[in-house]
Amino acid sequence: MKKIITTLVFLITLISYSQENIVPVEEASQHNAFETPKVYYKDVNGVFNKFIGTWRYQSSSTPVKVFEITFYKIEQRDQGNISFTDELWSYFRYTVNDEVVYETYEGDIGYISGSILLNQNKMKMLFSEPIIDNTSIRNNPSGRLIMEYLNEGGVEKLVWNVECSLNQNGNIPFRIPITMLLIKQ
């Protein structure tokens, strides 16, 4: 009888610790990420779906700059053993006059990722350009990306704005344009 009670207590404890609270990702700002038990900020309502897919920007001036990005969702990403969240991640390519500057689809290390919803159509993400010229990752330009989803007459668009500090020379540290209008492909 003692073994049965011990086993039942163990199983109940295991089940209660393995469960996590599921909170819609759009409500994450209303919660404490350090809550116990762990919280899983899940895209239960599909608010990330409008951002998922391939988007493209092409400048109308010379040199011709083309930026293409593909967003995809990673589910239940561990946030440093504090909580879990669904996040958008990406691969992207940036070319100038058809010459590749960055290509994370095939190996350059850079990222655009995040899960912070400012509202149903606007996200804040982390942005870092790939390492080039053997530059240290600490010197790699990074900032916050604010993306806003628009649907104008059935044409899906992303308004792209990167918030960053100027470098020591007073210049914008990014090669990729910090403001763009991307069209869903």
Short mmCIF file of C-alpha atoms in Angstrom, two decimals:
data_model
loop_
_atom_site.label_atom_id
_atom_site.label_comp_id
_atom_site.label_asym_id
_atom_site.label_seq_id
_atom_site.Cartn_x
_atom_site.Cartn_y
_atom_site.Cartn_z
CA MET A 1 0.00 0.00 0.00
CA LYS A 2 2.87 2.36 0.81
CA LYS A 3 4.39 1.76 -2.65
CA ILE A 4 1.07 2.54 -4.33
CA ILE A 5 0.67 5.82 -2.42
CA THR A 6 4.30 6.80 -3.13
CA THR A 7 3.83 6.02 -6.82
CA LEU A 8 0.57 8.04 -6.96
CA VAL A 9 2.17 11.04 -5.23
CA PHE A 10 5.14 10.83 -7.63
CA LEU A 11 2.87 10.68 -10.69
CA ILE A 12 0.67 13.57 -9.52
CA THR A 13 3.78 15.66 -8.81
CA LEU A 14 5.28 14.80 -12.20
CA ILE A 15 2.08 15.67 -14.04
CA SER A 16 1.64 18.99 -12.20
CA TYR A 17 5.25 20.05 -12.88
CA SER A 18 5.15 19.03 -16.53
CA GLN A 19 2.06 21.12 -17.26
CA GLU A 20 2.48 24.72 -18.19
CA ASN A 21 0.07 27.59 -18.47
CA ILE A 22 -0.78 28.38 -22.08
CA VAL A 23 -1.27 32.08 -22.73
CA PRO A 24 -2.11 33.52 -26.16
CA VAL A 25 1.05 35.18 -27.55
CA GLU A 26 -0.85 38.43 -28.08
CA GLU A 27 -1.40 38.61 -24.29
CA ALA A 28 2.28 38.09 -23.37
CA SER A 29 2.79 41.73 -22.34
CA GLN A 30 0.09 41.30 -19.69
CA HIS A 31 1.99 38.48 -17.95
CA ASN A 32 5.18 37.97 -16.01
CA ALA A 33 7.55 35.67 -17.92
CA PHE A 34 8.95 34.46 -14.58
CA GLU A 35 5.61 33.00 -13.44
CA THR A 36 5.56 29.54 -11.95
CA PRO A 37 4.79 27.11 -13.42
CA LYS A 38 6.38 28.05 -16.70
CA VAL A 39 4.18 29.91 -19.14
CA TYR A 40 3.91 28.97 -22.81
CA TYR A 41 3.09 32.01 -24.95
CA LYS A 42 1.42 30.16 -27.82
CA ASP A 43 0.06 31.47 -31.09
CA VAL A 44 -3.31 29.84 -30.37
CA ASN A 45 -5.22 32.37 -32.48
CA GLY A 46 -2.90 32.29 -35.51
CA VAL A 47 -1.89 35.97 -35.26
CA PHE A 48 1.57 35.13 -36.69
CA ASN A 49 0.06 33.52 -39.80
CA LYS A 50 -0.28 36.80 -41.70
CA PHE A 51 3.50 37.35 -41.40
CA ILE A 52 4.51 33.81 -42.45
CA GLY A 53 5.69 33.46 -46.04
CA THR A 54 8.05 35.19 -48.44
CA TRP A 55 8.16 38.98 -48.80
CA ARG A 56 10.09 41.15 -51.26
CA TYR A 57 11.30 44.72 -51.58
CA GLN A 58 12.90 46.21 -54.69
CA SER A 59 14.18 49.78 -54.88
CA SER A 60 13.10 51.96 -57.78
CA SER A 61 16.44 53.77 -57.88
CA THR A 62 19.98 52.92 -58.90
CA PRO A 63 21.69 50.91 -57.55
CA VAL A 64 18.86 48.36 -57.58
CA LYS A 65 18.48 46.89 -54.10
CA VAL A 66 16.42 43.75 -53.57
CA PHE A 67 15.58 42.32 -50.17
CA GLU A 68 13.72 39.02 -49.87
CA ILE A 69 12.74 37.45 -46.57
CA THR A 70 10.90 34.28 -45.63
CA PHE A 71 9.28 34.11 -42.18
CA TYR A 72 8.42 30.82 -40.50
CA LYS A 73 7.16 29.93 -37.03
CA ILE A 74 9.07 28.01 -34.39
CA GLU A 75 6.77 26.58 -31.73
CA GLN A 76 7.45 26.33 -28.02
CA ARG A 77 10.94 27.90 -28.09
CA ASP A 78 12.58 27.76 -24.67
CA GLN A 79 13.29 31.24 -23.34
CA GLY A 80 16.24 30.43 -21.10
CA ASN A 81 14.40 27.93 -18.91
CA ILE A 82 12.00 30.71 -17.81
CA SER A 83 9.10 30.33 -20.24
CA PHE A 84 8.30 29.12 -23.73
CA THR A 85 7.02 31.05 -26.71
CA ASP A 86 6.13 30.65 -30.34
CA GLU A 87 8.38 32.90 -32.42
CA LEU A 88 8.80 34.05 -35.98
CA TRP A 89 12.22 33.38 -37.50
CA SER A 90 13.50 34.13 -40.95
CA TYR A 91 15.89 33.55 -43.79
CA PHE A 92 16.75 36.47 -46.01
CA ARG A 93 18.74 37.56 -49.04
CA TYR A 94 19.93 41.06 -49.87
CA THR A 95 21.34 41.97 -53.29
CA VAL A 96 22.61 45.17 -54.88
CA ASN A 97 22.62 45.20 -58.69
CA ASP A 98 22.09 41.42 -58.66
CA GLU A 99 25.21 40.89 -56.51
CA VAL A 100 24.53 39.03 -53.25
CA VAL A 101 25.46 40.99 -50.12
CA TYR A 102 23.81 38.65 -47.56
CA GLU A 103 22.35 35.18 -47.98
CA THR A 104 21.08 33.55 -44.78
CA TYR A 105 19.17 30.92 -46.79
CA GLU A 106 22.52 29.24 -47.38
CA GLY A 107 24.79 30.05 -44.49
CA ASP A 108 25.52 33.68 -43.60
CA ILE A 109 24.83 34.15 -39.90
CA GLY A 110 22.31 36.86 -39.15
CA TYR A 111 18.84 36.85 -37.74
CA ILE A 112 15.49 38.51 -37.67
CA SER A 113 13.31 36.92 -35.04
CA GLY A 114 10.79 37.68 -32.34
CA SER A 115 7.40 37.23 -30.80
CA ILE A 116 6.38 40.62 -29.39
CA LEU A 117 3.04 41.76 -30.75
CA LEU A 118 2.37 45.47 -30.41
CA ASN A 119 -1.13 44.92 -31.80
CA GLN A 120 -2.82 42.38 -34.11
CA ASN A 121 -0.93 43.72 -37.17
CA LYS A 122 2.32 45.04 -35.72
CA MET A 123 5.33 43.17 -34.33
CA LYS A 124 8.60 44.10 -32.70
CA MET A 125 11.51 41.81 -33.51
CA LEU A 126 15.27 41.58 -33.02
CA PHE A 127 17.36 42.31 -36.09
CA SER A 128 21.03 41.61 -36.74
CA GLU A 129 22.76 41.75 -40.10
CA PRO A 130 25.03 38.86 -41.00
CA ILE A 131 28.71 38.90 -40.13
CA ILE A 132 30.82 39.94 -43.08
CA ASP A 133 34.49 40.76 -43.55
CA ASN A 134 35.35 38.54 -40.53
CA THR A 135 33.87 41.19 -38.23
CA SER A 136 33.26 40.17 -34.63
CA ILE A 137 29.64 39.37 -33.82
CA ARG A 138 29.82 42.11 -31.14
CA ASN A 139 30.46 44.66 -33.90
CA ASN A 140 27.67 43.33 -36.05
CA PRO A 141 24.89 45.91 -36.54
CA SER A 142 21.73 45.06 -34.63
CA GLY A 143 18.56 46.83 -33.64
CA ARG A 144 14.83 46.52 -33.20
CA LEU A 145 12.61 45.92 -36.18
CA ILE A 146 9.02 47.15 -36.18
CA MET A 147 6.90 45.42 -38.84
CA GLU A 148 3.34 46.36 -39.65
CA TYR A 149 1.10 44.13 -41.77
CA LEU A 150 -1.23 45.83 -44.25
CA ASN A 151 -3.73 44.38 -46.68
CA GLU A 152 -4.63 46.97 -49.30
CA GLY A 153 -7.09 45.75 -51.91
CA GLY A 154 -5.95 42.15 -51.47
CA VAL A 155 -2.23 43.06 -51.76
CA GLU A 156 -0.42 42.01 -48.58
CA LYS A 157 2.35 44.39 -47.51
CA LEU A 158 4.83 44.79 -44.66
CA VAL A 159 5.94 48.22 -43.54
CA TRP A 160 9.51 47.72 -42.30
CA ASN A 161 11.25 50.13 -39.89
CA VAL A 162 14.48 49.37 -38.05
CA GLU A 163 15.24 51.36 -34.91
CA CYS A 164 18.98 51.67 -34.35
CA SER A 165 21.72 53.88 -32.99
CA LEU A 166 24.13 55.62 -35.33
CA ASN A 167 27.66 54.26 -35.46
CA GLN A 168 30.73 56.18 -34.23
CA ASN A 169 30.88 58.08 -37.57
CA GLY A 170 27.26 59.21 -37.27
CA ASN A 171 26.06 56.83 -39.99
CA ILE A 172 23.33 54.19 -40.02
CA PRO A 173 25.24 50.93 -39.43
CA PHE A 174 23.10 48.73 -41.72
CA ARG A 175 23.58 47.83 -45.37
CA ILE A 176 19.99 46.62 -45.69
CA PRO A 177 17.62 49.63 -45.95
CA ILE A 178 16.12 50.42 -42.54
CA THR A 179 12.76 51.47 -44.03
CA MET A 180 11.06 49.45 -46.76
CA LEU A 181 7.68 48.36 -48.05
CA LEU A 182 7.68 44.63 -48.78
CA ILE A 183 5.09 42.80 -50.88
CA LYS A 184 4.04 39.22 -50.12
CA GLN A 185 5.06 36.82 -52.88
#
